[in-house]
Amino acid sequence: MSARETHTPDWEKHPLALGGVAANPDPDTTPRTARKPSISCVVPAYNESENLPRLLPALIAQLRQLTDCWEIIVVDDGSRDATVASLQPWLGEAGVVCLALSRNFGKEAALGAGLDHARGDVVVTLDADLQHPVELLEPMLRSWRDGIDMVYAVRADRSEESAFKRLGARVFYSLLKFGSSIDIPPHAGDFRLMDRCVVDALCALPERTRFMKGLYAWVGYKSQAIEFIPPPRMAGTSGFGLRALFSLAASGITAFSNLPLRLASGLGTVLAILAMGYGTWVIIDHYLHGSDVAGWATIVVGLMFFSGVQLLFIGVLGEYLGRVYEEVKLRPRYIVGHRLGKTPIAAQPASPQPQ
Ligand code: UDP
Ligand code: MG
């Protein structure tokens, strides 16, 4: 969606968002086993000038083996290095397109931009840093042919990550599992193959602050995991520092769980009951036993504790309110600064008839 198009709210364009029937039900009735689907690959890229020249040849070779009709959409997410320039050798050929966003909008927005522009029967999302092996496309497509609508890669091993990151991931997924009615598969990333129906459903969602891992699960459809061990990043550094990870985790929890709000009500109730019990005991103790009422230390500690708890939960409320504020502003999720490369799929040879 470009900035120009944002005047039409998403829900007007997509009946699916109103809880209706899928906007684009699969019109091809040929069994999937007999089809060679057109494939779109969406690659979000932020400062990936060293990785893209290695990824693209491998990805193109893989796609040529799988289908005759494909496109690769590299979404340059406001890179500060020569990411766009590194694509030049491929931009002249049909099939490779670059959407250069007007600034860095973050990976979730970059993925959204790619999905909105992808036109394949099947869409694959993968990282630019070669941590998502292109060889997996073949087994993923096999599962699609067997009737699976979404095949997602799950890290079989996180041992190469720091202990802190692993602990953070475990806490995050436990919180999500406990507090959300949606079953979000742990350790699954953005390396996925999706049928057109899944992509249409994702693009129809009117949400602006998007937590893609949750939305993939929310839209449903027949899904299957495929395990893989991610190799280390080929070159450059990860765009997800500690701050970005915390912010992503907060976005995921506020988008898919009311647990923190329930916790606030629960803790408030427990503390109020305890305070009443303590107050009753102080009165009884004073009149029955003639004890002195406890001094200033109790008051100060009590005040500090209750103020702390109140501030903490005002912060939690603020997180949710901030989310609502982001939504009501109705700003576009991203702006495509410019688009480079030839029109993809149309310029590719047409899909052959079923064999
Ligand atoms: N990325 C992006 N925008 C950002 C940060 C990252 O498009 O603001 C891309 C990045 O270029 C890569 C993918 O998202 O293709 C995954 O990022 P990264 O490798 O930094 O994440 P990690 O593998 O450490 O989770
Ligand atoms: Mg990476």
XYZ file of N, CA and C in Angstrom, residues 113-270:
474
model
N 4.864 -4.643 3.706
C 4.967 -3.998 2.388
C 5.174 -5.060 1.309
N 6.065 -6.000 1.596
C 6.335 -7.066 0.623
C 5.101 -7.917 0.376
N 4.403 -8.271 1.436
C 3.205 -9.126 1.284
C 2.119 -8.390 0.486
N 1.970 -7.082 0.752
C 0.959 -6.315 0.016
C 1.247 -6.299 -1.483
N 2.528 -6.336 -1.854
C 2.877 -6.232 -3.271
C 3.077 -7.590 -3.947
N 3.173 -8.661 -3.162
C 3.435 -9.991 -3.749
C 2.209 -10.463 -4.520
N 2.466 -11.107 -5.671
C 1.315 -11.520 -6.479
C 1.287 -13.021 -6.753
N 2.244 -13.758 -6.200
C 2.321 -15.195 -6.489
C 1.187 -16.008 -5.882
N 1.007 -17.224 -6.431
C 0.042 -18.159 -5.838
C 0.544 -18.567 -4.460
N 1.876 -18.561 -4.341
C 2.526 -18.964 -3.100
C 3.504 -17.854 -2.750
N 3.577 -17.478 -1.476
C 4.504 -16.413 -1.080
C 5.446 -16.944 0.002
N 6.733 -16.680 -0.192
C 7.733 -17.113 0.792
C 8.344 -15.859 1.406
N 8.435 -15.821 2.744
C 9.142 -14.704 3.377
C 10.442 -15.248 3.962
N 11.520 -14.568 3.690
C 12.798 -15.020 4.253
C 13.750 -13.851 4.471
N 14.683 -14.028 5.416
C 15.637 -12.974 5.747
C 16.723 -12.866 4.675
N 17.356 -11.682 4.677
C 18.371 -11.429 3.660
C 19.751 -11.933 4.070
N 19.917 -12.311 5.342
C 21.268 -12.581 5.843
C 21.701 -14.040 5.695
N 20.989 -14.804 4.885
C 21.267 -16.217 4.610
C 21.100 -17.118 5.831
N 20.369 -16.633 6.819
C 20.093 -17.501 7.974
C 18.916 -18.427 7.674
N 18.210 -18.127 6.593
C 17.091 -18.976 6.188
C 17.481 -19.718 4.911
N 17.901 -20.987 5.030
C 18.462 -21.691 3.872
C 17.439 -21.849 2.740
N 17.826 -21.436 1.540
C 16.891 -21.480 0.406
C 16.564 -22.922 -0.003
N 17.408 -23.867 0.413
C 17.142 -25.276 0.055
C 15.837 -25.767 0.686
N 15.412 -25.095 1.760
C 14.178 -25.527 2.431
C 12.922 -25.236 1.607
N 13.077 -24.402 0.579
C 11.904 -24.053 -0.238
C 11.289 -25.302 -0.873
N 12.156 -26.220 -1.225
C 11.669 -27.430 -1.917
C 10.761 -28.272 -1.005
N 11.225 -28.666 0.214
C 10.306 -29.403 1.102
C 9.087 -28.581 1.519
N 9.256 -27.274 1.608
C 8.105 -26.436 1.969
C 7.041 -26.508 0.870
N 7.499 -26.431 -0.373
C 6.553 -26.474 -1.491
C 5.894 -27.849 -1.583
N 6.663 -28.876 -1.193
C 6.091 -30.231 -1.208
C 4.916 -30.301 -0.215
N 5.112 -29.703 0.959
C 4.024 -29.700 1.944
C 2.823 -28.927 1.414
N 3.090 -27.819 0.712
C 1.983 -27.035 0.127
C 1.200 -27.907 -0.861
N 1.962 -28.677 -1.654
C 1.283 -29.558 -2.635
C 0.427 -30.594 -1.914
N 0.860 -30.980 -0.697
C 0.080 -31.957 0.078
C -1.130 -31.308 0.754
N -1.338 -30.025 0.528
C -2.551 -29.391 1.052
C -2.326 -28.474 2.240
N -1.063 -28.262 2.633
C -0.799 -27.363 3.771
C -0.777 -25.910 3.265
N -1.466 -25.019 3.971
C -1.552 -23.634 3.505
C -0.386 -22.770 3.992
N 0.170 -23.159 5.136
C 1.300 -22.362 5.654
C 2.343 -23.309 6.246
N 3.541 -23.223 5.707
C 4.632 -24.048 6.234
C 5.629 -23.097 6.874
N 5.894 -23.275 8.166
C 6.791 -22.343 8.848
C 7.998 -23.070 9.416
N 9.146 -22.408 9.308
C 10.381 -23.015 9.796
C 10.548 -22.713 11.284
N 10.905 -23.748 12.027
C 11.095 -23.609 13.478
C 12.551 -23.911 13.797
N 13.141 -23.062 14.609
C 14.537 -23.309 15.002
C 14.610 -24.558 15.868
N 15.394 -25.545 15.416
C 15.507 -26.768 16.201
C 16.477 -26.551 17.358
N 17.259 -25.493 17.270
C 18.329 -25.326 18.237
C 18.617 -23.836 18.397
N 18.608 -23.359 19.652
C 18.929 -21.939 19.863
C 20.242 -21.808 20.629
N 21.031 -22.921 20.629
C 22.196 -22.931 21.521
C 23.241 -21.884 21.141
N 23.224 -21.417 19.891
C 24.247 -20.429 19.508
C 23.912 -19.027 20.023
N 22.678 -18.872 20.547
C 22.286 -17.559 21.069
C 22.764 -17.406 22.506
N 22.831 -16.156 22.967
C 23.293 -15.932 24.340
C 22.256 -16.487 25.330
N 22.739 -16.835 26.549
C 21.842 -17.411 27.559
C 20.721 -16.431 27.877
N 21.054 -15.120 27.868
C 20.055 -14.101 28.190
C 18.939 -14.083 27.145
N 19.325 -14.178 25.854
C 18.343 -14.144 24.770
C 17.451 -15.393 24.828
N 18.091 -16.530 25.172
C 17.306 -17.779 25.256
C 16.302 -17.712 26.402
N 16.781 -17.168 27.538
C 15.880 -17.045 28.700
C 14.726 -16.097 28.364
N 15.077 -14.980 27.718
C 14.057 -13.998 27.313
C 13.015 -14.651 26.417
N 13.491 -15.458 25.438
C 12.570 -16.114 24.499
C 11.653 -17.066 25.263
N 12.248 -17.793 26.247
C 11.427 -18.763 26.983
C 10.337 -18.053 27.798
N 10.737 -16.961 28.488
C 9.756 -16.212 29.300
C 8.664 -15.650 28.398
N 9.083 -15.082 27.267
C 8.139 -14.455 26.348
C 7.110 -15.470 25.829
N 7.597 -16.621 25.372
C 6.669 -17.611 24.820
C 5.776 -18.212 25.912
N 6.308 -18.355 27.148
C 5.465 -18.872 28.232
C 4.359 -17.874 28.541
N 4.716 -16.578 28.587
C 3.701 -15.549 28.874
C 2.614 -15.552 27.806
N 3.065 -15.652 26.540
C 2.099 -15.646 25.434
C 1.191 -16.866 25.502
N 1.790 -18.007 25.818
C 1.019 -19.252 25.868
C -0.028 -19.178 26.982
N 0.389 -18.614 28.114
C -0.482 -18.543 29.279
C -1.585 -17.502 29.079
N -1.228 -16.396 28.440
C -2.159 -15.272 28.410
C -2.928 -15.084 27.127
N -2.713 -15.980 26.148
C -3.384 -15.755 24.871
C -4.193 -16.973 24.462
N -5.331 -16.714 23.828
C -6.151 -17.838 23.385
C -5.646 -18.370 22.050
N -4.734 -17.652 21.417
C -4.178 -18.084 20.132
C -2.929 -18.916 20.407
N -2.811 -20.010 19.697
C -1.658 -20.878 19.909
C -0.509 -20.417 19.012
N 0.376 -19.598 19.577
C 1.499 -19.088 18.774
C 2.673 -20.048 18.919
N 3.077 -20.706 17.825
C 4.131 -21.715 17.968
C 5.447 -21.079 18.412
N 6.055 -21.608 19.483
C 7.311 -21.015 19.940
C 8.446 -21.282 18.949
N 9.406 -20.394 18.924
C 10.628 -20.519 18.126
C 10.383 -20.544 16.623
N 9.171 -20.172 16.192
C 8.937 -20.056 14.752
C 9.217 -18.620 14.369
N 9.860 -18.431 13.238
C 10.208 -17.069 12.833
C 9.400 -16.642 11.630
N 10.022 -15.785 10.827
C 9.321 -15.261 9.655
C 9.655 -16.045 8.398
N 10.399 -17.137 8.530
C 10.717 -17.950 7.342
C 9.525 -18.873 7.103
N 8.713 -18.512 6.109
C 7.454 -19.222 5.871
C 7.134 -19.317 4.406
N 6.367 -20.335 4.086
C 5.756 -20.412 2.756
C 4.253 -20.382 2.985
N 3.585 -19.463 2.294
C 2.146 -19.295 2.523
C 1.380 -19.365 1.219
N 0.226 -19.979 1.288
C -0.655 -19.981 0.136
C -1.255 -18.588 -0.032
N -1.721 -18.288 -1.209
C -2.340 -16.984 -1.490
C -3.462 -16.654 -0.505
N -4.249 -17.670 -0.114
C -5.378 -17.386 0.779
C -4.880 -16.844 2.127
N -3.738 -17.348 2.603
C -3.194 -16.874 3.883
C -2.709 -15.428 3.729
N -2.029 -15.157 2.602
C -1.496 -13.810 2.384
C -2.640 -12.805 2.267
N -3.694 -13.177 1.560
C -4.853 -12.275 1.436
C -5.443 -11.981 2.809
N -5.535 -13.022 3.633
C -6.097 -12.829 4.973
C -5.206 -11.893 5.794
N -3.883 -12.068 5.694
C -2.959 -11.213 6.455
C -3.043 -9.760 5.981
N -3.104 -9.587 4.652
C -3.126 -8.220 4.112
C -4.444 -7.527 4.444
N -5.493 -8.315 4.662
C -6.804 -7.721 4.950
C -6.917 -7.216 6.386
N -6.014 -7.640 7.254
C -6.128 -7.213 8.658
C -5.869 -5.718 8.771
N -6.749 -4.981 9.414
C -6.583 -3.529 9.451
C -5.586 -3.038 10.504
N -5.041 -3.952 11.290
C -4.124 -3.548 12.368
C -2.909 -2.803 11.834
N -2.460 -1.796 12.540
C -1.302 -1.037 12.108
C -0.024 -1.486 12.815
N -0.078 -1.561 14.140
C 1.101 -2.052 14.858
C 1.032 -3.575 14.825
N 1.856 -4.157 13.989
C 1.692 -5.581 13.703
C 2.759 -6.433 14.366
N 2.302 -7.495 14.960
C 3.225 -8.497 15.491
C 2.989 -9.738 14.628
N 3.829 -9.863 13.593
C 3.549 -10.841 12.542
C 3.463 -12.279 13.061
N 4.366 -12.638 13.991
C 4.360 -14.031 14.482
C 2.997 -14.393 15.049
N 2.360 -13.431 15.708
C 1.036 -13.668 16.264
C -0.029 -13.680 15.178
N 0.107 -12.770 14.219
C -0.924 -12.675 13.171
C -0.950 -13.921 12.282
N 0.241 -14.500 12.027
C 0.274 -15.740 11.232
C -0.612 -16.787 11.922
N -0.478 -16.867 13.248
C -1.263 -17.869 13.985
C -2.729 -17.464 14.044
N -2.973 -16.154 14.162
C -4.350 -15.674 14.316
C -5.199 -15.993 13.082
N -4.605 -15.849 11.875
C -5.421 -16.068 10.672
C -5.787 -17.545 10.505
N -5.063 -18.414 11.153
C -5.425 -19.837 11.118
C -4.892 -20.538 9.876
N -5.701 -21.315 9.217
C -5.363 -22.150 8.058
C -4.505 -23.355 8.473
N -4.463 -24.307 7.558
C -3.741 -25.551 7.831
C -2.245 -25.259 7.845
N -1.621 -25.456 8.986
C -0.204 -25.081 9.088
C 0.651 -26.273 9.501
N 1.901 -26.188 9.138
C 2.826 -27.274 9.496
C 4.209 -26.684 9.763
N 4.877 -27.245 10.777
C 6.227 -26.766 11.098
C 7.254 -27.610 10.367
N 8.376 -26.994 10.077
C 9.495 -27.750 9.502
C 10.732 -27.280 10.265
N 11.488 -28.212 10.805
C 12.603 -27.825 11.669
C 13.844 -27.489 10.852
N 14.618 -26.544 11.352
C 15.891 -26.236 10.702
C 16.847 -25.642 11.733
N 18.124 -25.740 11.416
C 19.118 -25.126 12.309
C 19.676 -23.915 11.576
N 19.375 -22.699 12.057
C 19.826 -21.524 11.309
C 21.335 -21.359 11.374
N 21.967 -21.178 10.227
C 23.406 -20.894 10.270
C 23.618 -19.483 10.809
N 24.848 -19.139 11.215
C 25.063 -17.767 11.697
C 24.866 -16.761 10.559
N 24.559 -15.540 10.936
C 24.394 -14.451 9.958
C 25.642 -14.378 9.072
N 25.452 -14.263 7.737
C 26.597 -14.291 6.812
C 27.506 -13.072 7.036
N 26.957 -11.873 6.981
C 27.776 -10.663 7.188
C 26.920 -9.614 7.886
N 27.571 -8.633 8.467
C 26.836 -7.545 9.123
C 26.364 -7.936 10.511
N 25.594 -7.032 11.112
C 25.109 -7.299 12.482
C 23.584 -7.343 12.501
N 23.074 -8.016 13.519
C 21.622 -8.146 13.653
C 20.995 -6.775 13.929
N 19.854 -6.532 13.308
C 19.149 -5.270 13.537
C 18.353 -5.307 14.832
N 18.347 -6.479 15.505
C 17.547 -6.600 16.717
C 18.428 -6.614 17.955
N 18.682 -5.418 18.477
C 19.417 -5.300 19.727
C 18.441 -5.576 20.867
N 18.950 -5.397 22.084
C 18.129 -5.688 23.265
C 16.871 -4.818 23.311
N 17.047 -3.533 22.950
C 15.916 -2.602 23.010
C 14.834 -3.007 22.011
N 15.268 -3.350 20.786
C 14.296 -3.724 19.748
C 13.571 -5.005 20.148
N 14.308 -5.934 20.781
C 13.681 -7.195 21.198
C 12.639 -6.945 22.290
N 12.978 -6.053 23.248
C 12.025 -5.726 24.321
C 10.771 -5.095 23.728
N 11.005 -4.191 22.778
C 9.871 -3.483 22.191
C 8.986 -4.466 21.418
N 9.626 -5.435 20.715
C 8.867 -6.446 19.965
C 8.065 -7.316 20.935
N 8.717 -7.674 22.070
C 8.041 -8.524 23.053
C 6.839 -7.783 23.642
N 7.016 -6.487 23.955
C 5.897 -5.705 24.515
C 4.769 -5.616 23.503
N 5.139 -5.418 22.233
C 4.115 -5.320 21.186
C 3.374 -6.654 21.059
N 4.114 -7.761 21.131
C 3.490 -9.089 21.015
C 2.530 -9.351 22.160
N 2.958 -8.985 23.372
C 2.122 -9.287 24.535
C 0.876 -8.400 24.546
N 1.045 -7.102 24.273
C -0.138 -6.231 24.295
C -1.085 -6.552 23.142
N -0.532 -7.075 22.024
C -1.409 -7.378 20.879
C -2.189 -8.664 21.084
N -1.634 -9.591 21.837
C -2.278 -10.897 21.894
C -2.685 -11.361 23.279
N -2.499 -10.517 24.280
C -2.856 -10.980 25.610
C -3.319 -9.834 26.504
N -4.360 -10.097 27.288
C -4.814 -9.126 28.291
C -4.281 -9.510 29.668
N -3.361 -10.464 29.681
C -2.863 -10.986 30.954
C -2.344 -9.882 31.887
N -1.510 -8.923 31.397
C -1.016 -7.894 32.320
C -2.150 -7.098 32.966
N -3.235 -6.838 32.212
C -4.363 -6.081 32.778
C -5.077 -6.915 33.841
N -5.236 -8.208 33.531
C -5.894 -9.098 34.504
C -5.041 -9.205 35.763
N -3.726 -9.246 35.550
C -2.799 -9.338 36.683
C -2.980 -8.124 37.583
N -3.140 -6.943 36.956
C -3.328 -5.705 37.724
C -4.601 -5.800 38.571
N -5.706 -6.246 37.959
C -6.955 -6.360 38.726
C -6.794 -7.380 39.837
N -6.158 -8.522 39.508
C -6.000 -9.598 40.496
C -5.170 -9.139 41.674
N -4.020 -8.519 41.369
C -3.125 -8.087 42.445
C -3.790 -6.999 43.289
N -4.505 -6.084 42.600
C -5.222 -5.005 43.310
C -6.216 -5.596 44.296
N -6.958 -6.621 43.863
C -7.959 -7.249 44.740
C -7.277 -7.898 45.950
N -6.204 -8.656 45.679
C -5.504 -9.349 46.768
C -4.972 -8.336 47.780
